[in-house]
XYZ file of C-alpha atoms in Angstrom:
706
model
C 93.763 -75.260 110.912
C 90.973 -77.561 111.275
C 89.944 -77.135 114.579
C 89.620 -73.788 113.620
C 87.695 -74.304 110.757
C 85.191 -76.593 112.708
C 85.053 -74.407 115.581
C 83.800 -72.061 113.508
C 80.953 -73.705 111.357
C 79.473 -74.762 114.751
C 79.275 -71.315 115.674
C 78.090 -70.502 112.305
C 75.239 -73.153 113.766
C 74.654 -71.754 116.875
C 73.986 -68.255 115.459
C 71.322 -69.850 112.417
C 69.430 -71.558 114.732
C 69.103 -68.177 116.361
C 69.747 -69.299 119.910
C 68.421 -67.097 122.576
C 71.314 -65.345 124.030
C 71.839 -66.175 128.236
C 71.170 -63.588 130.690
C 74.415 -62.393 131.425
C 75.400 -62.296 135.919
C 77.617 -59.418 136.840
C 81.163 -60.535 137.351
C 83.292 -60.260 140.375
C 86.862 -60.127 141.259
C 88.992 -60.531 143.977
C 91.256 -58.366 145.570
C 95.299 -59.477 144.887
C 98.353 -57.541 145.260
C 100.901 -58.755 142.648
C 100.043 -59.493 139.469
C 102.421 -60.592 137.235
C 105.201 -59.086 138.374
C 103.440 -55.300 138.795
C 103.129 -54.632 142.200
C 99.605 -52.282 141.822
C 97.001 -52.429 144.746
C 94.004 -53.545 143.351
C 90.609 -52.404 145.740
C 89.154 -55.253 147.103
C 85.818 -53.723 146.932
C 86.044 -53.340 143.005
C 82.691 -52.927 141.356
C 81.908 -56.007 139.641
C 81.080 -56.221 135.599
C 77.666 -56.429 133.950
C 78.273 -56.699 130.356
C 76.273 -53.090 129.714
C 77.662 -49.704 128.782
C 75.897 -46.518 128.205
C 76.367 -43.975 125.221
C 74.760 -40.508 125.307
C 75.279 -37.830 123.066
C 74.375 -34.239 121.767
C 73.145 -32.397 125.166
C 73.217 -29.146 123.845
C 72.307 -27.520 127.588
C 70.758 -23.130 126.775
C 70.716 -21.653 129.890
C 68.526 -18.869 128.209
C 66.040 -21.288 127.363
C 62.402 -19.718 128.397
C 59.259 -22.133 128.744
C 56.263 -21.189 126.730
C 58.230 -19.290 125.210
C 57.913 -18.848 120.689
C 59.950 -22.048 118.907
C 60.064 -19.560 116.309
C 63.753 -19.250 114.151
C 63.858 -15.630 115.834
C 62.874 -16.667 119.231
C 64.939 -19.990 119.459
C 62.940 -20.329 122.760
C 64.975 -17.377 124.429
C 61.889 -15.359 124.125
C 58.342 -14.547 123.481
C 55.304 -16.454 123.841
C 54.899 -19.946 122.444
C 54.577 -23.999 122.948
C 58.084 -24.003 125.050
C 57.138 -26.917 127.381
C 58.937 -27.090 130.628
C 61.665 -29.661 129.852
C 62.266 -28.864 126.399
C 60.555 -27.880 123.023
C 60.173 -31.637 121.076
C 60.723 -31.691 117.518
C 61.679 -28.375 117.033
C 65.299 -26.728 116.696
C 65.335 -25.248 120.270
C 68.257 -26.412 122.529
C 67.868 -28.181 125.503
C 66.569 -26.364 129.044
C 68.791 -27.099 131.553
C 66.037 -28.986 132.920
C 66.371 -31.592 130.729
C 70.007 -31.712 131.526
C 69.148 -32.142 135.506
C 66.273 -34.574 135.218
C 68.345 -37.052 132.570
C 70.992 -37.532 134.789
C 68.503 -38.230 137.332
C 66.843 -40.438 135.937
C 70.445 -41.922 134.939
C 71.385 -42.233 138.893
C 68.190 -43.950 139.813
C 67.936 -46.227 136.615
C 71.195 -47.038 135.348
C 73.949 -46.149 137.441
C 74.241 -49.306 139.227
C 73.906 -51.418 135.994
C 76.682 -49.962 133.525
C 80.197 -50.537 133.314
C 81.475 -47.108 131.555
C 79.512 -44.309 129.816
C 80.325 -43.383 126.793
C 79.816 -39.433 125.979
C 79.627 -38.480 122.537
C 80.086 -34.606 122.414
C 77.956 -31.560 121.542
C 77.822 -29.995 125.352
C 77.136 -26.182 124.665
C 74.703 -24.547 123.145
C 73.569 -23.956 119.435
C 75.076 -20.433 118.207
C 71.484 -20.208 116.987
C 70.512 -16.717 117.834
C 72.172 -13.579 116.895
C 70.378 -11.729 119.752
C 72.789 -13.627 121.774
C 76.066 -14.592 120.499
C 78.023 -17.586 122.068
C 81.842 -16.822 123.720
C 84.501 -18.847 124.869
C 83.243 -18.977 128.425
C 79.748 -19.565 127.451
C 80.988 -23.051 125.777
C 83.521 -24.138 128.302
C 81.333 -23.240 131.034
C 78.580 -25.562 128.922
C 80.807 -28.519 129.260
C 81.752 -27.805 132.671
C 78.181 -28.188 133.783
C 77.919 -31.721 132.454
C 81.602 -32.342 134.208
C 79.628 -31.577 137.179
C 76.950 -33.702 136.476
C 78.809 -37.125 135.982
C 80.158 -36.009 139.088
C 76.776 -36.403 141.018
C 75.746 -39.523 139.511
C 79.421 -41.239 139.091
C 81.767 -39.616 141.465
C 82.579 -41.093 144.164
C 81.936 -40.124 147.778
C 85.138 -40.848 149.294
C 87.859 -39.592 146.820
C 88.777 -36.595 149.435
C 92.258 -36.219 149.560
C 92.718 -38.664 146.829
C 95.556 -37.126 144.057
C 94.591 -39.746 141.211
C 91.652 -37.588 139.194
C 90.997 -40.601 137.143
C 90.367 -42.578 140.663
C 86.757 -39.988 141.103
C 84.542 -42.411 139.264
C 83.169 -45.669 140.521
C 83.191 -45.940 135.956
C 85.135 -44.726 133.636
C 83.617 -42.059 132.070
C 85.109 -41.678 128.154
C 83.909 -38.115 126.185
C 84.572 -36.866 122.705
C 84.809 -33.657 120.747
C 81.344 -31.995 119.202
C 81.441 -29.591 116.634
C 79.377 -27.140 118.741
C 82.112 -27.503 121.384
C 84.639 -24.942 119.992
C 84.152 -21.474 118.844
C 83.590 -20.516 115.706
C 81.566 -24.336 115.186
C 83.420 -26.647 112.926
C 86.304 -24.839 112.985
C 89.259 -27.229 114.798
C 92.497 -26.082 114.222
C 95.689 -28.236 113.953
C 96.693 -28.845 117.807
C 98.160 -28.489 120.284
C 96.098 -25.053 120.110
C 93.583 -23.593 122.631
C 91.066 -25.839 122.873
C 92.782 -28.935 123.514
C 94.737 -26.611 126.691
C 90.926 -26.040 127.927
C 89.649 -29.654 127.094
C 93.090 -31.096 129.121
C 91.803 -29.125 132.097
C 87.894 -29.337 131.644
C 88.279 -32.852 131.419
C 91.746 -34.024 133.201
C 89.860 -36.289 135.070
C 88.888 -38.537 132.152
C 91.969 -38.631 130.269
C 95.149 -40.644 131.679
C 98.401 -39.652 132.226
C 100.024 -41.489 129.723
C 97.927 -39.917 127.323
C 97.499 -36.330 128.334
C 100.362 -35.522 125.642
C 98.355 -36.907 122.757
C 95.619 -35.249 123.617
C 96.828 -31.373 123.707
C 98.451 -32.276 120.612
C 95.117 -33.393 118.501
C 92.473 -34.156 121.122
C 92.342 -37.626 121.151
C 93.155 -40.824 123.760
C 92.176 -43.609 124.828
C 90.934 -44.978 127.733
C 91.147 -48.868 128.811
C 87.514 -49.431 130.440
C 88.160 -52.800 131.268
C 91.931 -52.627 132.018
C 94.512 -55.085 129.588
C 91.659 -56.226 128.137
C 89.006 -53.634 126.762
C 89.655 -50.191 125.127
C 87.849 -46.688 124.250
C 89.494 -45.042 121.652
C 88.030 -41.615 121.892
C 88.572 -39.962 117.920
C 88.715 -35.773 117.474
C 86.504 -36.624 114.294
C 86.266 -32.447 113.864
C 89.729 -33.740 111.763
C 87.845 -35.862 109.304
C 84.638 -33.303 109.343
C 84.384 -31.918 105.372
C 82.972 -29.079 107.266
C 85.769 -27.793 109.198
C 87.897 -25.353 106.682
C 91.020 -25.371 108.575
C 92.139 -28.946 107.821
C 91.786 -30.469 104.338
C 91.544 -34.416 105.054
C 94.101 -37.175 105.745
C 96.813 -37.377 102.936
C 99.140 -34.627 103.371
C 101.353 -35.776 106.256
C 101.285 -32.230 107.297
C 97.635 -32.379 107.675
C 96.393 -32.906 111.463
C 93.447 -35.948 109.935
C 96.825 -37.841 108.614
C 98.730 -37.253 112.004
C 95.025 -38.644 113.667
C 95.155 -41.702 111.240
C 98.180 -42.930 112.213
C 97.945 -42.402 115.806
C 95.071 -44.570 115.713
C 96.588 -46.877 113.531
C 99.942 -47.705 116.006
C 97.138 -48.087 118.766
C 95.335 -50.155 117.246
C 98.606 -52.413 116.435
C 99.640 -52.152 120.207
C 96.665 -53.211 121.092
C 96.624 -56.559 118.759
C 100.311 -56.663 120.556
C 98.538 -57.121 123.816
C 95.597 -59.516 122.813
C 93.243 -56.482 123.985
C 90.246 -55.088 121.637
C 89.163 -51.741 120.590
C 85.359 -49.777 120.756
C 86.117 -46.617 118.902
C 83.841 -43.125 119.344
C 83.390 -39.892 118.059
C 80.958 -37.083 117.277
C 80.701 -36.603 113.178
C 79.862 -40.574 112.070
C 81.691 -41.220 108.446
C 78.290 -40.730 106.682
C 78.531 -41.299 103.248
C 76.015 -42.010 100.380
C 75.872 -41.659 96.539
C 75.685 -37.680 96.672
C 76.796 -36.691 100.356
C 79.407 -37.056 102.451
C 80.270 -35.986 106.304
C 83.699 -36.884 106.288
C 86.723 -36.023 103.900
C 87.027 -38.787 101.345
C 90.712 -39.791 101.869
C 89.961 -39.851 105.723
C 86.454 -42.212 105.507
C 88.768 -44.583 102.977
C 91.515 -44.241 105.128
C 89.266 -45.311 108.231
C 87.263 -48.309 106.611
C 90.927 -49.502 105.736
C 92.037 -49.620 109.168
C 88.793 -50.988 110.106
C 88.910 -53.875 107.615
C 92.950 -54.434 108.627
C 92.284 -54.438 112.569
C 88.617 -56.411 112.022
C 90.343 -58.679 114.903
C 90.565 -55.924 117.312
C 87.707 -53.275 116.581
C 84.633 -54.431 118.808
C 82.232 -51.773 116.964
C 82.535 -47.712 116.756
C 79.348 -45.225 118.037
C 78.892 -41.898 116.828
C 75.909 -39.149 117.258
C 75.917 -35.424 115.717
C 73.194 -36.815 113.472
C 69.997 -36.636 116.178
C 68.638 -39.714 113.971
C 68.865 -43.088 114.998
C 70.040 -45.547 111.863
C 73.324 -47.253 110.915
C 75.870 -47.296 108.506
C 78.201 -50.075 106.680
C 81.648 -48.869 105.079
C 82.626 -51.317 102.335
C 85.840 -52.264 101.959
C 86.154 -52.758 98.235
C 85.351 -48.772 98.185
C 89.067 -48.228 99.360
C 90.730 -46.656 96.282
C 94.350 -46.598 96.100
C 94.484 -43.014 94.684
C 92.313 -41.329 96.574
C 94.504 -42.957 99.639
C 97.316 -41.012 98.074
C 95.165 -37.620 97.894
C 94.714 -38.177 94.332
C 91.442 -37.246 94.398
C 90.089 -35.902 91.173
C 86.908 -33.737 91.422
C 84.584 -33.877 94.684
C 82.232 -36.710 93.679
C 80.047 -35.924 96.648
C 78.303 -32.963 98.231
C 79.382 -32.550 102.253
C 76.608 -33.318 104.344
C 74.576 -30.352 105.846
C 75.762 -28.993 109.002
C 72.422 -29.297 110.897
C 69.908 -31.527 108.951
C 66.749 -30.646 108.189
C 63.299 -32.813 108.318
C 63.906 -32.875 104.265
C 68.106 -33.345 104.447
C 67.563 -36.148 106.795
C 64.836 -37.942 104.516
C 67.163 -37.654 101.284
C 70.000 -39.332 103.752
C 67.955 -41.605 104.708
C 66.506 -42.922 100.941
C 69.801 -42.681 99.910
C 71.083 -45.254 102.213
C 68.321 -47.585 101.718
C 69.015 -47.046 97.369
C 72.711 -48.251 98.439
C 71.503 -51.059 100.168
C 69.546 -52.648 97.699
C 72.896 -52.825 95.878
C 74.468 -55.234 98.599
C 74.760 -58.904 97.736
C 71.149 -61.042 98.079
C 71.779 -63.844 100.234
C 70.545 -66.910 98.354
C 66.818 -68.243 99.212
C 66.645 -71.182 101.292
C 66.380 -74.835 99.862
C 63.229 -76.051 100.278
C 62.588 -78.749 101.850
C 61.461 -82.422 100.974
C 61.617 -86.173 102.672
C 62.281 -89.011 101.568
C 58.974 -90.105 100.478
C 58.767 -87.269 98.560
C 61.592 -88.755 96.050
C 60.941 -91.987 95.637
C 57.496 -90.369 94.219
C 58.925 -90.181 90.773
C 61.969 -92.362 91.363
C 65.694 -92.023 90.566
C 64.880 -89.421 88.251
C 63.475 -86.718 91.159
C 66.315 -87.952 93.104
C 68.655 -86.900 90.572
C 67.096 -83.385 90.257
C 67.136 -82.868 94.049
C 70.800 -83.266 94.143
C 71.170 -81.039 91.383
C 69.319 -78.305 93.432
C 71.495 -78.650 96.276
C 74.570 -78.248 94.144
C 73.079 -74.984 92.938
C 72.114 -74.275 96.150
C 75.549 -74.563 97.475
C 77.400 -73.482 94.339
C 74.775 -69.922 94.895
C 76.037 -69.857 98.536
C 79.502 -69.903 97.706
C 79.375 -67.185 95.474
C 76.830 -65.002 97.952
C 79.973 -65.107 101.216
C 82.569 -64.347 98.512
C 81.033 -61.475 97.703
C 80.287 -60.191 101.260
C 84.095 -61.564 102.804
C 83.549 -64.984 103.801
C 81.500 -66.329 106.274
C 81.186 -63.856 108.717
C 81.017 -60.241 106.153
C 84.308 -58.982 106.070
C 84.631 -57.214 103.352
C 82.502 -54.604 105.739
C 82.602 -52.859 108.417
C 79.964 -51.472 111.087
C 79.228 -47.610 112.061
C 75.804 -47.014 114.849
C 74.748 -43.874 115.077
C 72.613 -42.955 118.075
C 69.931 -40.300 118.711
C 70.450 -37.366 121.029
C 69.585 -35.864 123.916
C 68.744 -32.577 122.478
C 64.651 -32.769 121.626
C 64.943 -32.385 117.866
C 62.524 -35.111 118.021
C 61.904 -36.883 121.428
C 65.317 -37.105 124.160
C 67.192 -40.492 123.581
C 69.422 -42.668 125.517
C 71.064 -46.045 124.539
C 72.117 -49.099 126.800
C 74.501 -51.175 124.585
C 75.038 -55.161 126.150
C 78.072 -56.604 125.083
C 79.096 -59.942 126.066
C 81.352 -60.653 129.241
C 81.812 -64.389 128.942
C 85.595 -64.990 128.916
C 86.341 -61.342 131.073
C 89.097 -62.498 133.753
C 88.220 -60.541 136.497
C 90.785 -61.563 139.128
C 93.598 -61.472 136.681
C 92.938 -57.413 135.547
C 95.231 -54.876 136.858
C 94.982 -50.885 136.752
C 95.000 -49.595 133.256
C 98.959 -48.217 133.412
C 99.867 -47.834 129.522
C 103.701 -46.928 130.781
C 104.895 -50.252 132.620
C 103.196 -52.033 129.471
C 105.334 -50.316 126.594
C 105.275 -46.891 124.598
C 103.445 -47.856 121.264
C 104.201 -44.209 119.983
C 107.657 -44.709 119.813
C 108.178 -47.845 117.978
C 109.153 -47.877 114.572
C 106.859 -49.768 112.304
C 108.041 -52.898 109.770
C 105.735 -53.392 107.672
C 105.163 -56.571 106.501
C 102.383 -56.138 103.561
C 98.675 -56.912 103.374
C 96.811 -59.964 104.731
C 93.424 -58.805 104.107
C 90.558 -60.521 102.224
C 89.300 -60.063 99.017
C 91.753 -58.689 95.218
C 91.436 -55.481 96.538
C 93.975 -55.167 99.389
C 96.389 -58.085 97.015
C 96.099 -55.056 94.410
C 96.780 -52.373 96.584
C 99.454 -53.881 98.014
C 101.159 -53.953 94.790
C 100.268 -50.536 94.135
C 101.100 -49.164 96.857
C 104.219 -50.867 97.364
C 105.529 -50.289 93.662
C 105.162 -53.909 92.734
C 102.341 -53.519 90.591
C 104.162 -54.218 87.015
C 105.796 -51.215 87.012
C 109.921 -52.337 86.228
C 111.349 -49.148 87.693
C 113.559 -49.375 90.688
C 112.515 -46.113 92.146
C 109.255 -47.962 92.679
C 110.431 -50.916 94.216
C 112.591 -48.721 96.432
C 109.790 -46.227 97.867
C 106.604 -47.763 98.635
C 103.755 -45.104 97.718
C 101.619 -45.718 100.689
C 102.097 -48.126 103.642
C 98.856 -50.484 104.276
C 98.471 -51.254 108.203
C 99.216 -55.404 108.577
C 96.489 -57.556 108.664
C 95.092 -60.542 111.089
C 97.005 -63.676 110.638
C 95.253 -65.476 108.099
C 94.854 -68.234 110.802
C 93.242 -66.142 112.942
C 89.475 -66.518 114.121
C 87.329 -63.670 113.021
C 86.997 -60.512 115.663
C 84.387 -59.763 118.379
C 82.479 -57.498 115.449
C 81.968 -60.462 113.232
C 81.662 -63.328 115.497
C 80.001 -63.788 118.686
C 82.941 -63.908 121.162
C 83.928 -61.865 124.781
C 83.321 -58.131 124.303
C 80.895 -59.073 120.855
C 77.933 -56.571 121.577
C 75.241 -58.668 121.708
C 72.001 -55.946 121.523
C 70.614 -52.413 122.840
C 67.654 -50.935 124.725
C 66.745 -47.551 122.824
C 64.950 -45.495 126.023
C 63.093 -42.143 125.085
C 60.992 -39.930 126.909
C 57.979 -38.186 125.348
C 58.156 -35.274 125.824
C 54.677 -34.110 124.856
C 53.227 -36.354 127.328
C 55.329 -35.198 130.117
C 55.007 -31.513 129.544
C 51.416 -31.471 129.614
C 51.013 -28.809 127.621
C 48.911 -30.003 124.728
C 47.686 -33.161 126.006
C 44.069 -32.547 125.023
C 44.774 -30.232 121.594
C 46.024 -31.468 118.085
C 48.612 -29.059 116.578
C 49.390 -29.250 112.837
C 51.467 -32.532 111.857
C 55.483 -32.043 111.106
C 55.173 -32.008 107.437
C 52.783 -29.067 107.674
C 55.351 -27.161 109.730
C 56.803 -24.136 107.891
C 60.377 -24.798 107.655
C 61.913 -21.467 106.855
C 64.621 -20.755 104.334
C 67.304 -21.833 107.024
C 65.721 -25.398 107.982
C 64.187 -23.835 111.018
C 61.611 -26.484 113.044
C 59.045 -24.670 114.883
C 57.937 -27.906 116.038
C 54.710 -30.021 115.832
C 52.825 -27.736 118.388
C 54.078 -24.461 116.375
C 51.557 -21.506 116.315
C 50.009 -22.891 119.531
C 49.932 -21.818 123.286
C 49.797 -23.822 126.193
C 46.399 -24.480 128.401
C 48.140 -22.613 131.139
C 50.426 -19.943 130.939
C 51.495 -18.810 133.705
C 52.606 -22.390 135.582
C 53.904 -25.058 133.905
C 52.324 -28.859 135.064
C 54.798 -31.431 133.872
C 54.125 -35.757 134.440
C 56.718 -37.267 135.770
C 59.843 -37.324 133.698
C 61.281 -40.610 132.685
C 62.682 -42.998 129.815
C 61.053 -45.645 128.230
C 62.092 -48.437 126.195
C 61.526 -47.490 122.385
C 62.479 -50.264 121.658
C 65.327 -53.810 122.363
C 67.310 -55.390 119.502
C 66.797 -58.363 122.474
C 63.004 -58.999 121.541
C 62.531 -57.001 118.636
C 60.592 -58.856 116.307
C 60.535 -56.780 113.213
C 65.133 -55.790 113.035
C 65.186 -59.480 114.265
C 68.931 -58.754 115.266
C 70.290 -62.485 117.205
C 72.755 -60.028 118.028
C 75.397 -56.560 116.715
C 77.917 -58.555 114.583
C 78.705 -56.961 110.926
C 76.499 -59.938 109.482
C 73.412 -59.276 111.325
C 73.641 -55.856 110.154
C 74.286 -56.895 106.956
C 70.867 -58.812 107.163
C 69.247 -56.071 108.091
C 70.594 -53.818 105.665
C 69.139 -55.942 102.929
C 65.940 -56.370 104.361
C 65.623 -52.860 104.418
C 66.455 -52.301 100.939
C 63.873 -54.561 99.745
C 61.631 -52.771 97.438
C 59.885 -55.906 96.499
C 60.016 -57.661 100.122
C 59.221 -61.281 100.936
C 55.569 -61.756 102.155
C 56.977 -62.075 106.002
C 58.164 -58.415 105.590
C 55.443 -56.716 103.816
C 52.492 -54.630 105.870
C 49.244 -53.297 104.868
C 48.375 -50.484 102.518
C 47.319 -46.894 103.689
C 44.675 -44.866 101.793
C 45.219 -41.649 100.719
C 44.361 -38.910 98.021
C 47.692 -36.982 97.419
C 50.900 -37.443 97.930
C 54.668 -36.061 96.325
C 56.040 -38.534 94.203
C 60.115 -38.778 94.032
C 61.333 -40.644 90.990
C 63.635 -42.997 92.707
C 60.897 -44.192 94.622
C 58.618 -44.480 91.759
C 61.386 -46.701 90.100
C 62.572 -48.319 93.449
C 60.394 -51.825 92.021
C 62.124 -51.888 89.052
C 65.374 -50.891 89.638
C 68.461 -53.700 89.143
C 71.854 -54.431 90.930
C 74.363 -52.105 89.748
C 72.125 -49.359 88.731
C 72.158 -46.117 90.108
C 69.327 -44.257 89.966
C 69.422 -40.331 88.505
C 67.615 -37.523 89.049
C 66.784 -38.457 92.353
C 65.777 -34.418 93.089
C 62.578 -34.846 90.336
C 58.615 -34.372 91.832
C 55.490 -34.570 90.935
C 52.507 -34.505 92.205
C 50.296 -37.493 91.003
C 46.998 -38.886 92.811
C 46.646 -42.419 93.795
C 44.522 -44.716 95.574
C 46.818 -46.056 97.490
C 50.706 -45.494 99.096
C 52.414 -47.290 101.301
C 55.583 -48.452 103.085
C 55.392 -51.508 101.667
C 58.591 -52.782 103.670
C 57.505 -53.310 107.215
C 61.479 -53.356 108.402
C 62.093 -49.731 106.002
C 59.094 -48.670 108.372
C 60.139 -49.340 111.218
C 63.758 -48.257 110.397
C 61.972 -44.441 109.188
C 60.192 -44.056 112.052
C 62.931 -45.051 114.385
C 65.274 -42.688 113.010
C 62.878 -40.223 114.351
C 62.248 -41.987 117.576
C 58.769 -42.142 117.005
C 58.014 -38.514 117.376
C 56.293 -38.184 113.353
C 53.037 -39.053 112.818
C 52.751 -42.820 110.874
C 50.317 -41.466 107.998
C 53.059 -39.183 107.653
C 55.780 -41.386 107.140
C 53.919 -43.716 104.690
C 53.698 -40.805 102.434
C 57.196 -39.270 102.130
C 59.527 -42.817 102.340
C 55.963 -45.283 101.309
C 55.675 -46.305 97.494
C 52.572 -46.345 95.591
C 51.145 -49.758 94.462
């Protein structure tokens, strides 16, 4: 026990010192004929591991897109004349031209193909149903998904797969897809499986789904792939069963609901992976977004997901999502797990369902509420002021006594802070990352995540073969109670198992709810919390500047994004609305390429040492500061008039534990200065919109009066 604690302290010291991460070298394994008594042939030309994976999301290809067409809602870049570029209509609600899909895969082929270990593809690979004159059909939706599969085959397919009977051997690296809410018809509505859609996609994605997982996929659209055999798995979640906009299902509490069955599948797989000593990445389309007034998942699903992540925090490396098109992250607080809600005893809905497709305004409101939530995170204690022995001796023993007292007080505050966040590693919380999209609602984006491959033994790898290891799906559960941190889980165990002080035999004989076993108390923190093998080290966010690439309006200036008329449905016509290309006859685009928007490895604003939960807790706390320390302040912006949100006006005076009311009230006010005082918050909202919005506009919308 002492050894574990000492190692934890050493790891913390390294993290606090901000040691620069070492450059990872590719790991190359050898060939073996027999390993661990499993007769599995491993090819001697195994691809090395590079410690990076690609995340792509929300392509939304549109075969009806016409360049130089109108971006108005009634035209949807399908007809008329207007600003739609040859490679996409940036900052609009139009879908992606096939040219953008082709250019994106060509760039991946030339720049990333030989530098990544696997691909995570988080859905929405069909166009929106946004044009009444061209309604979607089942064939159209499935054909567009087949188109995306064909592009993955072009880039990552093996040229020598002729006569190969194993469809999973068709690619040089694993590709792991998941459902989007627009990959079905009608959109959002996904009924209990097996259903026609699970059967269709079992055929479309047959090259991605392991044989042992095909039954569960047909049952509900979920599966997992061992992207590093016997060591790291990616679990593809069907978040449509959690999605609050899916009227065909009703949460995760009722055992007859597919959401409940999906959560049970997830629980069993995570337990199985723990037994095998493996780690897991969770992926899905719709993220578990949840603020004080809005949510994207049914509350019972969010509660179980948060509880599962906490109880399996030694297994889950991280989770990634798409759907929302804005670059951000979210924290799940395990202390918000509610005993009654987990049983389905939800009173009145405390939160409204989040908009299916986010407008600029709804995205701004959502980000502002996230910040408000983060302003209530526990504050870390201020760093102790340094002093020397000479300083202590100036006033003699009295000063030494005061100094010791200050140190004791600082230690006490530090212990209190760590208790609030769930210990040294922040295990009270879990983290979900949301990547922006390829569809140019702002600018097209890709994300490459770097993970730690030190400690991976390439020579001991076997091809993934779940059937020979065990049948997790058929194992009867034996519940051992709760091992979670914090009083909430001790109370939960007592309540759920009927031992909460109520003396009835019925309660003790029949548990109300089964809480998964947590990690052993002697277990070290998992890779999402403490840097170790498979921990995420950082990511590089790429974007394609379509304004420059399309080259239609480089010499002109159009109305600002805030001046665009959104319309009653919130449709974005884009920053070039009302303009016509300088050359209507023939597009003259510049070279297409994705460039680095920011890289967390050298980003001095976020200053993330890694992508652990503790690092993001620090970042969220900094974003939530309405009176930031000097190091996080930026210069003022002059302005004549602005729209003032009550929550922003009063944020500087917010106290811990108080939620601001009346956030929808607005008023006009004259003021000399308006600025986003907090440079970390300003960078967060600028990156949320992929740098497509004017900085002055961001100050106007997200700043505060001074």
